[in-house]
mmCIF file of C-alpha atoms in Angstrom:
data_model
loop_
_atom_site.group_PDB
_atom_site.id
_atom_site.type_symbol
_atom_site.label_atom_id
_atom_site.label_comp_id
_atom_site.label_asym_id
_atom_site.label_seq_id
_atom_site.Cartn_x
_atom_site.Cartn_y
_atom_site.Cartn_z
ATOM 1 C CA UNK A 731 -8.084 7.796 4.700
ATOM 2 C CA UNK A 732 -4.681 6.910 3.209
ATOM 3 C CA UNK A 733 -2.422 8.515 0.647
ATOM 4 C CA UNK A 734 -2.527 7.022 -2.832
ATOM 5 C CA UNK A 735 -0.589 8.014 -5.924
ATOM 6 C CA UNK A 736 -0.120 6.486 -9.358
ATOM 7 C CA UNK A 737 2.837 6.643 -11.697
ATOM 8 C CA UNK A 738 3.057 5.386 -15.259
ATOM 9 C CA UNK A 739 6.395 3.966 -16.412
ATOM 10 C CA UNK A 740 7.418 2.980 -19.910
ATOM 11 C CA UNK A 741 9.660 -0.010 -20.650
ATOM 12 C CA UNK A 742 12.046 -0.432 -23.599
ATOM 13 C CA UNK A 743 9.192 -1.860 -25.713
ATOM 14 C CA UNK A 744 7.295 1.420 -25.081
ATOM 15 C CA UNK A 745 4.658 -0.394 -23.040
ATOM 16 C CA UNK A 746 3.034 1.546 -20.182
ATOM 17 C CA UNK A 747 2.981 0.142 -16.666
ATOM 18 C CA UNK A 748 0.784 1.865 -14.060
ATOM 19 C CA UNK A 749 2.088 1.478 -10.492
ATOM 20 C CA UNK A 750 -0.153 2.361 -7.558
ATOM 21 C CA UNK A 751 1.722 3.725 -4.561
ATOM 22 C CA UNK A 752 0.096 3.600 -1.125
ATOM 23 C CA UNK A 753 0.747 5.100 2.309
ATOM 24 C CA UNK A 754 4.299 6.059 3.241
ATOM 25 C CA UNK A 755 5.661 5.147 -0.202
ATOM 26 C CA UNK A 756 3.199 7.576 -1.848
ATOM 27 C CA UNK A 757 3.957 10.320 0.691
ATOM 28 C CA UNK A 758 7.746 9.932 0.367
ATOM 29 C CA UNK A 759 7.791 9.738 -3.446
ATOM 30 C CA UNK A 760 10.042 12.591 -4.573
ATOM 31 C CA UNK A 761 8.241 14.003 -7.619
ATOM 32 C CA UNK A 762 10.113 17.325 -7.312
ATOM 33 C CA UNK A 763 13.415 15.423 -7.321
ATOM 34 C CA UNK A 764 12.414 13.642 -10.519
ATOM 35 C CA UNK A 765 11.439 16.926 -12.174
ATOM 36 C CA UNK A 766 14.901 18.365 -11.362
ATOM 37 C CA UNK A 767 16.668 15.556 -13.284
ATOM 38 C CA UNK A 768 17.140 16.109 -17.009
ATOM 39 C CA UNK A 769 14.942 13.688 -18.967
ATOM 40 C CA UNK A 770 14.895 10.772 -19.358
ATOM 41 C CA UNK A 771 14.728 9.743 -15.692
ATOM 42 C CA UNK A 772 15.233 6.111 -14.744
ATOM 43 C CA UNK A 773 13.233 4.992 -11.691
ATOM 44 C CA UNK A 774 13.427 1.506 -10.183
ATOM 45 C CA UNK A 775 10.709 0.084 -7.893
ATOM 46 C CA UNK A 776 11.495 -2.956 -5.748
ATOM 47 C CA UNK A 777 9.202 -5.338 -3.842
ATOM 48 C CA UNK A 778 5.942 -4.595 -5.627
ATOM 49 C CA UNK A 779 2.848 -6.739 -5.148
ATOM 50 C CA UNK A 780 1.630 -8.016 -8.514
ATOM 51 C CA UNK A 781 -1.995 -9.009 -8.985
ATOM 52 C CA UNK A 782 -4.204 -9.525 -12.000
ATOM 53 C CA UNK A 783 -7.118 -7.115 -12.153
ATOM 54 C CA UNK A 784 -9.493 -6.766 -15.100
ATOM 55 C CA UNK A 785 -7.232 -9.040 -17.171
ATOM 56 C CA UNK A 786 -4.071 -6.983 -16.688
ATOM 57 C CA UNK A 787 -1.124 -7.144 -14.324
ATOM 58 C CA UNK A 788 -1.544 -4.539 -11.572
ATOM 59 C CA UNK A 789 1.546 -3.676 -9.508
ATOM 60 C CA UNK A 790 1.164 -1.840 -6.207
ATOM 61 C CA UNK A 791 3.545 -0.943 -3.422
ATOM 62 C CA UNK A 792 4.026 -2.871 -0.190
ATOM 63 C CA UNK A 793 5.627 -1.969 3.133
ATOM 64 C CA UNK A 794 8.923 -3.262 1.678
ATOM 65 C CA UNK A 795 8.864 -1.234 -1.550
ATOM 66 C CA UNK A 796 11.923 0.882 -2.233
ATOM 67 C CA UNK A 797 12.013 3.561 -4.930
ATOM 68 C CA UNK A 798 15.427 4.309 -6.460
ATOM 69 C CA UNK A 799 15.732 7.361 -8.707
ATOM 70 C CA UNK A 800 18.480 7.381 -11.351
ATOM 71 C CA UNK A 801 20.278 4.238 -10.077
ATOM 72 C CA UNK A 802 23.716 3.244 -11.301
ATOM 73 C CA UNK A 803 22.803 -0.042 -13.018
ATOM 74 C CA UNK A 804 24.045 -1.665 -16.274
ATOM 75 C CA UNK A 805 20.733 -1.003 -18.094
ATOM 76 C CA UNK A 806 20.917 2.738 -17.410
ATOM 77 C CA UNK A 807 22.645 3.730 -20.665
ATOM 78 C CA UNK A 808 20.323 1.562 -22.757
ATOM 79 C CA UNK A 809 17.273 3.291 -21.233
ATOM 80 C CA UNK A 810 18.806 6.782 -21.545
ATOM 81 C CA UNK A 811 19.587 6.146 -25.238
ATOM 82 C CA UNK A 812 16.082 4.811 -26.005
ATOM 83 C CA UNK A 813 14.237 7.622 -24.225
ATOM 84 C CA UNK A 814 16.365 10.527 -25.487
ATOM 85 C CA UNK A 815 14.748 10.533 -28.912
ATOM 86 C CA UNK A 816 13.020 13.641 -30.276
ATOM 87 C CA UNK A 817 9.550 13.988 -28.794
ATOM 88 C CA UNK A 818 10.396 12.173 -25.570
ATOM 89 C CA UNK A 819 9.813 14.291 -22.523
ATOM 90 C CA UNK A 820 8.853 13.833 -18.908
ATOM 91 C CA UNK A 821 5.078 13.762 -18.532
ATOM 92 C CA UNK A 822 3.755 14.809 -15.141
ATOM 93 C CA UNK A 823 0.127 14.224 -14.255
ATOM 94 C CA UNK A 824 -0.839 16.420 -11.310
ATOM 95 C CA UNK A 825 -1.629 14.678 -8.021
ATOM 96 C CA UNK A 826 -3.299 16.049 -4.957
ATOM 97 C CA UNK A 827 -0.788 17.822 -2.768
ATOM 98 C CA UNK A 828 0.012 16.445 0.666
ATOM 99 C CA UNK A 829 -1.760 19.449 2.208
ATOM 100 C CA UNK A 830 -4.932 18.748 0.202
ATOM 101 C CA UNK A 831 -4.878 15.099 1.318
ATOM 102 C CA UNK A 832 -4.425 16.097 4.974
ATOM 103 C CA UNK A 833 -7.226 18.680 4.724
ATOM 104 C CA UNK A 834 -9.550 16.066 3.237
ATOM 105 C CA UNK A 835 -8.652 13.600 6.011
ATOM 106 C CA UNK A 836 -9.413 16.248 8.659
ATOM 107 C CA UNK A 837 -12.719 17.068 6.960
ATOM 108 C CA UNK A 838 -13.694 13.377 6.936
ATOM 109 C CA UNK A 839 -12.721 13.024 10.605
ATOM 110 C CA UNK A 840 -14.881 16.022 11.550
ATOM 111 C CA UNK A 841 -17.853 14.587 9.710
ATOM 112 C CA UNK A 842 -17.354 11.136 11.256
ATOM 113 C CA UNK A 843 -19.045 9.874 8.121
ATOM 114 C CA UNK A 844 -19.405 6.165 7.403
ATOM 115 C CA UNK A 845 -18.377 5.012 3.957
ATOM 116 C CA UNK A 846 -19.952 1.969 2.347
ATOM 117 C CA UNK A 847 -18.532 0.024 -0.559
ATOM 118 C CA UNK A 848 -19.818 -2.969 -2.496
ATOM 119 C CA UNK A 849 -16.964 -5.375 -3.138
ATOM 120 C CA UNK A 850 -16.424 -9.072 -3.728
ATOM 121 C CA UNK A 851 -14.163 -11.292 -1.625
ATOM 122 C CA UNK A 852 -11.716 -12.792 -4.113
ATOM 123 C CA UNK A 853 -9.411 -14.699 -1.744
ATOM 124 C CA UNK A 854 -8.658 -15.531 1.857
ATOM 125 C CA UNK A 855 -5.059 -15.686 3.019
ATOM 126 C CA UNK A 856 -4.731 -19.085 4.633
ATOM 127 C CA UNK A 857 -0.995 -19.196 5.374
ATOM 128 C CA UNK A 858 -1.340 -16.905 8.417
ATOM 129 C CA UNK A 859 -2.768 -17.614 11.838
ATOM 130 C CA UNK A 860 -6.543 -17.298 11.818
ATOM 131 C CA UNK A 861 -6.832 -16.352 15.497
ATOM 132 C CA UNK A 862 -5.059 -14.390 18.229
ATOM 133 C CA UNK A 863 -5.125 -14.109 22.027
ATOM 134 C CA UNK A 864 -7.439 -11.198 22.728
ATOM 135 C CA UNK A 865 -8.823 -9.311 25.700
ATOM 136 C CA UNK A 866 -12.300 -10.629 26.612
ATOM 137 C CA UNK A 867 -13.499 -7.044 27.163
ATOM 138 C CA UNK A 868 -12.148 -5.055 24.193
ATOM 139 C CA UNK A 869 -10.804 -7.802 21.856
ATOM 140 C CA UNK A 870 -7.381 -6.089 21.540
ATOM 141 C CA UNK A 871 -4.205 -8.181 21.293
ATOM 142 C CA UNK A 872 -2.880 -9.233 24.686
ATOM 143 C CA UNK A 873 0.807 -8.763 25.432
ATOM 144 C CA UNK A 874 2.688 -11.588 27.132
ATOM 145 C CA UNK A 875 4.758 -10.542 30.146
ATOM 146 C CA UNK A 876 7.607 -13.021 30.581
ATOM 147 C CA UNK A 877 8.495 -11.779 34.075
ATOM 148 C CA UNK A 878 5.153 -12.977 35.542
ATOM 149 C CA UNK A 879 3.905 -15.411 32.825
ATOM 150 C CA UNK A 880 0.640 -13.484 32.386
ATOM 151 C CA UNK A 881 -1.204 -11.768 29.544
ATOM 152 C CA UNK A 882 -1.781 -8.020 29.849
ATOM 153 C CA UNK A 883 -4.248 -5.747 28.052
ATOM 154 C CA UNK A 884 -3.111 -2.121 27.746
ATOM 155 C CA UNK A 885 -6.547 -1.007 28.971
ATOM 156 C CA UNK A 886 -7.712 -3.812 31.269
ATOM 157 C CA UNK A 887 -4.540 -5.113 33.011
ATOM 158 C CA UNK A 888 -4.171 -8.874 33.570
ATOM 159 C CA UNK A 889 -6.534 -10.999 31.503
ATOM 160 C CA UNK A 890 -7.286 -14.607 30.655
ATOM 161 C CA UNK A 891 -6.838 -14.805 26.852
ATOM 162 C CA UNK A 892 -9.905 -15.195 24.679
ATOM 163 C CA UNK A 893 -9.388 -16.716 21.190
ATOM 164 C CA UNK A 894 -10.411 -14.060 18.655
ATOM 165 C CA UNK A 895 -10.685 -14.311 14.868
ATOM 166 C CA UNK A 896 -8.069 -12.739 12.589
ATOM 167 C CA UNK A 897 -9.027 -13.117 8.939
ATOM 168 C CA UNK A 898 -7.000 -11.739 6.031
ATOM 169 C CA UNK A 899 -8.855 -11.361 2.753
ATOM 170 C CA UNK A 900 -8.597 -9.564 -0.551
ATOM 171 C CA UNK A 901 -11.659 -7.722 -1.828
ATOM 172 C CA UNK A 902 -12.211 -6.007 -5.156
ATOM 173 C CA UNK A 903 -14.750 -3.828 -6.901
ATOM 174 C CA UNK A 904 -14.828 -2.661 -10.531
ATOM 175 C CA UNK A 905 -11.884 -0.302 -10.006
ATOM 176 C CA UNK A 906 -9.425 -1.673 -7.454
ATOM 177 C CA UNK A 907 -8.405 -4.228 -4.854
ATOM 178 C CA UNK A 908 -7.766 -3.954 -1.117
ATOM 179 C CA UNK A 909 -6.490 -6.244 1.615
ATOM 180 C CA UNK A 910 -8.756 -6.334 4.650
ATOM 181 C CA UNK A 911 -8.015 -7.757 8.094
ATOM 182 C CA UNK A 912 -11.021 -8.607 10.265
ATOM 183 C CA UNK A 913 -10.329 -8.867 13.992
ATOM 184 C CA UNK A 914 -12.457 -9.832 16.979
ATOM 185 C CA UNK A 915 -15.730 -11.676 16.924
#
């Protein structure tokens, strides 16, 4: 279970752009800080992953995404002028609170319930290594110890490495996309 949040931004052409925030970016997003600023509020997102989903560009956050609220950039005055017209106001769509998300995660953990999803593989990432040196017993990554030139498993001590698969793929269903990493055999 991971945190997810969506925000809709409007550009100068009054076009909406829905950004999906995941994980730490979603948890750290300062909605209360935005609500304290007088409208209009300029927010800049960096390092988004752009994909095409259902014939539209779909931006979502990555581990490198940075969110900057009310930055001091040259376009700031142009945006403030455009979005200070009568009728413009900050629209806030309620999200689940952090506490509600944590309670749901605890509930799911207690149930130990399996979740099944029907999705289609849309691409494999081929520019990464497709295998790793794994423990023959548990298939976890082995750590290389330079002092004795041996591979160590955190659970099974010294091991002879076993080549294990590491496949990166993107899957999608009718509503969203996800990146999946398959490890082991």
